Coordinates of C-alpha atoms in Angstrom, one line a residue:
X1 CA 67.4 71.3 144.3
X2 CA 65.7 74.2 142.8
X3 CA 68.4 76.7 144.3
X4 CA 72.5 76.9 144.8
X5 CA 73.3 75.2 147.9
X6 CA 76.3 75.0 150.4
X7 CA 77.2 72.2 153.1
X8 CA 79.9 72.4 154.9
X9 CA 81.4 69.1 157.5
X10 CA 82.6 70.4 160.7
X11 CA 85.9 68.7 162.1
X12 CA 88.7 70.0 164.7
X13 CA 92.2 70.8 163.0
X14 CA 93.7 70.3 160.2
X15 CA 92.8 67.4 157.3
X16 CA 94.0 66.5 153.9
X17 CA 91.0 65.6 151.4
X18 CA 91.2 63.5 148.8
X19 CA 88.4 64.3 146.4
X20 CA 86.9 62.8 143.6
X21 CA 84.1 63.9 141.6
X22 CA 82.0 61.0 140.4
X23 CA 79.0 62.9 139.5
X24 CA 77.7 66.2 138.2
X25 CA 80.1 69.5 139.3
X26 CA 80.7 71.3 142.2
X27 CA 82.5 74.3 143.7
X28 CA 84.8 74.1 146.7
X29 CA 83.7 77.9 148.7
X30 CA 87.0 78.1 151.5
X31 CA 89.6 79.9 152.7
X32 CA 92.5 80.8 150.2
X33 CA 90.9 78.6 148.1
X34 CA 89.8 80.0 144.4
X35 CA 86.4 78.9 143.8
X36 CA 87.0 76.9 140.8
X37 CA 84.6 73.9 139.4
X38 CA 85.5 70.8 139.8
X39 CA 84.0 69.0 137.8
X40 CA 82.1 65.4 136.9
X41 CA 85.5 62.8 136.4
X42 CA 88.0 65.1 138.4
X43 CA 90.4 64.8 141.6
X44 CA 92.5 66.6 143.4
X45 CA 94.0 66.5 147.0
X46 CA 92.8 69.6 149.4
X47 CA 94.1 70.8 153.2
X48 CA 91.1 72.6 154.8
X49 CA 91.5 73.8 158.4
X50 CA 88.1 73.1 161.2
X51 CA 85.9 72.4 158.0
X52 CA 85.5 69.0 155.8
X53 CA 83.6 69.2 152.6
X54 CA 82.9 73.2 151.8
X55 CA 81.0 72.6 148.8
X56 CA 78.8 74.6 146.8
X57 CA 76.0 72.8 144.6
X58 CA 74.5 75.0 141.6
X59 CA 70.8 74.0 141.2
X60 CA 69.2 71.4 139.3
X61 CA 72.1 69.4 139.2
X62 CA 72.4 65.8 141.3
X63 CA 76.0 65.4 142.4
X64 CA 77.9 62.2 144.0
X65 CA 81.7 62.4 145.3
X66 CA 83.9 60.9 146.7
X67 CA 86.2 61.7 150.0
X68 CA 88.6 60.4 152.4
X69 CA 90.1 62.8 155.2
X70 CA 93.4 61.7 156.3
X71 CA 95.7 63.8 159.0
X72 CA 98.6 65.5 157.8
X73 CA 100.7 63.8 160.1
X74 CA 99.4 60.7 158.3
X75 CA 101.2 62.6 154.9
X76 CA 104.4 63.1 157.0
X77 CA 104.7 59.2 157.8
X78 CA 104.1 58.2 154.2
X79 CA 107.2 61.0 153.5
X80 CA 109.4 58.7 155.7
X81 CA 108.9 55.7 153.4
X82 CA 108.4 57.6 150.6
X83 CA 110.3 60.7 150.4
X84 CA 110.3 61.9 146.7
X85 CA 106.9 60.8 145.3
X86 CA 105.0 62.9 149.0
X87 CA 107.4 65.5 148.6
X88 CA 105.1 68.4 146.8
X89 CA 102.4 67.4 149.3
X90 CA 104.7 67.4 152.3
X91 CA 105.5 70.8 151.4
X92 CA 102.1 72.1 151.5
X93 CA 101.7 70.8 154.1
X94 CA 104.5 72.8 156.0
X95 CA 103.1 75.5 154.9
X96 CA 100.2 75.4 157.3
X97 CA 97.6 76.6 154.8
X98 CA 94.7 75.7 153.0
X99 CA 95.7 74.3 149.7
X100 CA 94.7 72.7 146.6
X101 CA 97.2 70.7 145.3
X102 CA 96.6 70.8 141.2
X103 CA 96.0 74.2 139.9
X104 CA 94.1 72.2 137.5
X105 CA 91.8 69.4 139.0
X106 CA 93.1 66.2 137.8
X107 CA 91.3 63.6 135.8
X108 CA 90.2 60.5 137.3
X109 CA 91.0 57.2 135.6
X110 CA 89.6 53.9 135.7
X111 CA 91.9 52.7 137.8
X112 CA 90.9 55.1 140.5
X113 CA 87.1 54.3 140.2
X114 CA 88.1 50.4 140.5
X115 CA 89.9 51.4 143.9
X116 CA 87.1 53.8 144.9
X117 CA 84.5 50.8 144.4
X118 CA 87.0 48.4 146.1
X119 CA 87.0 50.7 149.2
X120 CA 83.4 50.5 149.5
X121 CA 82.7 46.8 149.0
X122 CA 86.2 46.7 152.1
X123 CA 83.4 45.2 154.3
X124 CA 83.8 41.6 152.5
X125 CA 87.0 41.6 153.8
X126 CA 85.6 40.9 157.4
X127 CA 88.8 41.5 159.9
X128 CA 91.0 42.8 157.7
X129 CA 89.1 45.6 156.1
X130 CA 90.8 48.6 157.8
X131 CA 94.7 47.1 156.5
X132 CA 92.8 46.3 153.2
X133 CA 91.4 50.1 153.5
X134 CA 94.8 51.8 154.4
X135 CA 96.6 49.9 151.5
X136 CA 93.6 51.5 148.8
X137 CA 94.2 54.6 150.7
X138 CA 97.7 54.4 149.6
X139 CA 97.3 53.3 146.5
X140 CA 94.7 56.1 145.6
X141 CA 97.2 59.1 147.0
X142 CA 100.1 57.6 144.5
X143 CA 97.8 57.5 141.6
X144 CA 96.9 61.5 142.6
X145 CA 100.8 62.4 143.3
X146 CA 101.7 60.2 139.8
X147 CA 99.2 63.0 138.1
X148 CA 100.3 65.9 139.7
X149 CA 104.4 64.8 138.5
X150 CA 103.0 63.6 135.2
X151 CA 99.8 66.5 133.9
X152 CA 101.0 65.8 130.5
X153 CA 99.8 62.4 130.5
X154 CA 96.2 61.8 128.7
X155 CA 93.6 59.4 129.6
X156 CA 92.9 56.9 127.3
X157 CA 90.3 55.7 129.3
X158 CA 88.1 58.4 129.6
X159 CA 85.3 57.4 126.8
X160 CA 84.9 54.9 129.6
X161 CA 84.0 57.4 132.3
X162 CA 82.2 59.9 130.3
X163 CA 79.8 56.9 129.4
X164 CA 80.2 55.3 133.1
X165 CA 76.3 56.2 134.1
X166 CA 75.4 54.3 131.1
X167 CA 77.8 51.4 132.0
X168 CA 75.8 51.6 135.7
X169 CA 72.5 51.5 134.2
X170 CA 73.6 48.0 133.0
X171 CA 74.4 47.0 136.1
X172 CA 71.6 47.7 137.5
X173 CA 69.5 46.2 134.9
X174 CA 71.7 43.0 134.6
X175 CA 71.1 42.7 138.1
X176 CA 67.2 43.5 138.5
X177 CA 67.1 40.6 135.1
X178 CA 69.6 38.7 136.5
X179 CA 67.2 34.9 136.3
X180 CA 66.0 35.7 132.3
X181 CA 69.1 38.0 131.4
X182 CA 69.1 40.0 128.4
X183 CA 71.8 39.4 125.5
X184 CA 74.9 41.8 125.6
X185 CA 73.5 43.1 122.4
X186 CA 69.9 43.6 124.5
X187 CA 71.1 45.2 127.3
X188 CA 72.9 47.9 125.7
X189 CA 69.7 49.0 123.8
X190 CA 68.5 49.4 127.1
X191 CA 70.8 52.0 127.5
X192 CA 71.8 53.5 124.6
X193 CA 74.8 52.1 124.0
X194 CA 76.9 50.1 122.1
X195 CA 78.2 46.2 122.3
X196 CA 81.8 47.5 122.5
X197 CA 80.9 50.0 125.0
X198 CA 79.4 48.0 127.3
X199 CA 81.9 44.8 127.1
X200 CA 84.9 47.6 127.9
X201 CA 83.1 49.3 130.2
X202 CA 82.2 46.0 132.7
X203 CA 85.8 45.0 132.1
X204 CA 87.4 48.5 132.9
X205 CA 85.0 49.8 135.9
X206 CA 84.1 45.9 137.8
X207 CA 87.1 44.0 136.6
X208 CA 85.3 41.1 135.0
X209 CA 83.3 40.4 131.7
X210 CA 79.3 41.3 131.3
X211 CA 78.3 37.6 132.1
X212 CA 81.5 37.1 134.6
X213 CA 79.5 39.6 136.9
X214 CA 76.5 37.7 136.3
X215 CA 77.8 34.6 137.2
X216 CA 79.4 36.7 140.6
X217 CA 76.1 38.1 141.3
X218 CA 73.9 34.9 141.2
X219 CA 76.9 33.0 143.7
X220 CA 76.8 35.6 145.9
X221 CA 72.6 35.5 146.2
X222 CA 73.2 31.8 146.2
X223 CA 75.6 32.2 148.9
X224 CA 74.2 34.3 151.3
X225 CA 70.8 31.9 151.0
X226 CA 73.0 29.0 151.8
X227 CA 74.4 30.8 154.8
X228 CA 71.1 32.5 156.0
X229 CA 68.1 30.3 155.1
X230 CA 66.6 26.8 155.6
X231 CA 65.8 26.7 151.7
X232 CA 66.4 23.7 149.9
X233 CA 69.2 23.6 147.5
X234 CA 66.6 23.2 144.5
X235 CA 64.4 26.6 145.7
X236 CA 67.9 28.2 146.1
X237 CA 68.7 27.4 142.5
X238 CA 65.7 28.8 141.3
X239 CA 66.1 31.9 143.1
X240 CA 70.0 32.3 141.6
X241 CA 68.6 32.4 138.4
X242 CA 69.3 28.4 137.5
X243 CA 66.4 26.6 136.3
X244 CA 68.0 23.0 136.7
X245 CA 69.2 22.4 140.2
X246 CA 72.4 19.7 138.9
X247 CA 73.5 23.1 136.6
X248 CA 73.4 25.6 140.1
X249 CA 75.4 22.6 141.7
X250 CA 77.8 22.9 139.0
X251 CA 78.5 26.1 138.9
X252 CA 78.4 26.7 142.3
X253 CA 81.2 24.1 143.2
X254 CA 83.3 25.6 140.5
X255 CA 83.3 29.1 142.0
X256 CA 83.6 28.1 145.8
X257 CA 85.4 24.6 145.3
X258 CA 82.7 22.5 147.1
X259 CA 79.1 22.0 146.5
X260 CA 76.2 23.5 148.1
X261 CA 75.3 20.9 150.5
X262 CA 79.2 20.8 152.1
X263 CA 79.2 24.7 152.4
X264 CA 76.1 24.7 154.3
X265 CA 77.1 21.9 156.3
X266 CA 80.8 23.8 156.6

């Protein structure tokens, strides 16, 4: 964008925001509420009345967040069970204004991000994505009410974040190289980072270990062939990345338990 720029999402009532800023800053233009920056790496819970999202993008800048709108009658439930951690927020809530709960936008750790990127792979779940949903929902609101009791706690993790589009770029790259993959060492030249870096940062942000989500990635391509083509094992080998069909075969019965014949034929 080559100018400042305001969107606003239109719903009826009252609804509590969680927001998290994964990318580039932003300003939050509402009623009552001071038009502070939040910026890239930052949370904070937010009651805004007929309007969702009032934000305000400064130019030249590419942004990404993060939101989930819950009722506030969904905050007074979550008292009931659990009356002293919802407390502060309960009591904005009464209150019946707009708010923002931290005076200072909190900063988000990587164990939000791993429950941010869980919520949006919740489709793998199949039938039991919206309880799976509702319990990350859960989990992400104690995580912001732990931080708003505890501002004097530091991040040790935030290296990790500040150095997270670097960490994606790897990813992405592992991913697009995923049949002739580069060395550890390799991939973070690509990027411009280092070994260390890159081996904490697939650890902290995806949960697993630079070749671990290679290995994930290939079984899932290898799955969905399984499942969705006529291919034979061999041509789905090759296109997982395996050059010898007996080593696929391997390593496929190893992640799913049975080889790929039986889960076709299952």
């Amino acid at each position: 964008m080559n100018r400042n720029f305001r969107f606003v999402g239109k719903m009826e009532g009252e609804g509590i925001c969680l927001c998290f800023m994964i990318r580039g800053n932003s300003y939050y233009d509402c009623e009552n509420l001071k038009q502070k920056e939040m910026k890239q790496n930052t949370n904070n819970i937010f009651m805004f009345k007929d309007v969702a999202s009032p934000h305000c993008v400064v130019k030249d800048q590419e942004i990404e967040f993060f939101e989930i709108v819950i009722p506030p009658s969904y905050v007074e439930t979550l008292s009931h069970l659990y009356p002293q951690t919802m407390e502060p927020l309960l009591k904005k809530v009464n209150e019946g204004k707009v708010f923002e709960l931290g005076d200072k936008h909190f900063d988000t750790t990587i164990q939000m991000i791993q429950v941010i990127n869980q919520i949006e792979n919740s489709a793998m779940m199949g039938n039991c994505s919206s309880m799976y949903i509702e319990a990350k929902i859960q989990e992400l609101i104690a995580m912001q009410m732990h931080q708003f009791r505890n501002p004097q706690e530091l991040n040790c993790n935030n290296c990790i974040l500040k150095h997270r589009d670097k960490i994606e770029e790897a990813r992405l790259l592992l991913e697009k190289q995923y049949k002739k993959p580069p060395s550890i060492h390799e991939l973070a030249l690509q990027v411009g980072a280092n070994d260390t870096l890159l081996k904490n940062g697939f650890k902290q942000l995806y949960n697993n270990t630079v070749y671990g989500y290679l290995f994930e990635y290939r079984m899932e391509i290898a799955r969905k062939l399984l499942s969705l083509t006529q291919e034979t094992i061999a041509e789905i080998a090759e296109k997982s990345g395996y050059e010898h069909q007996s080593h696929f075969s391997t390593a496929f019965k190893r992640r799913y338990g049975v080889s790929p014949l039986e889960y076709r034929i299952n």
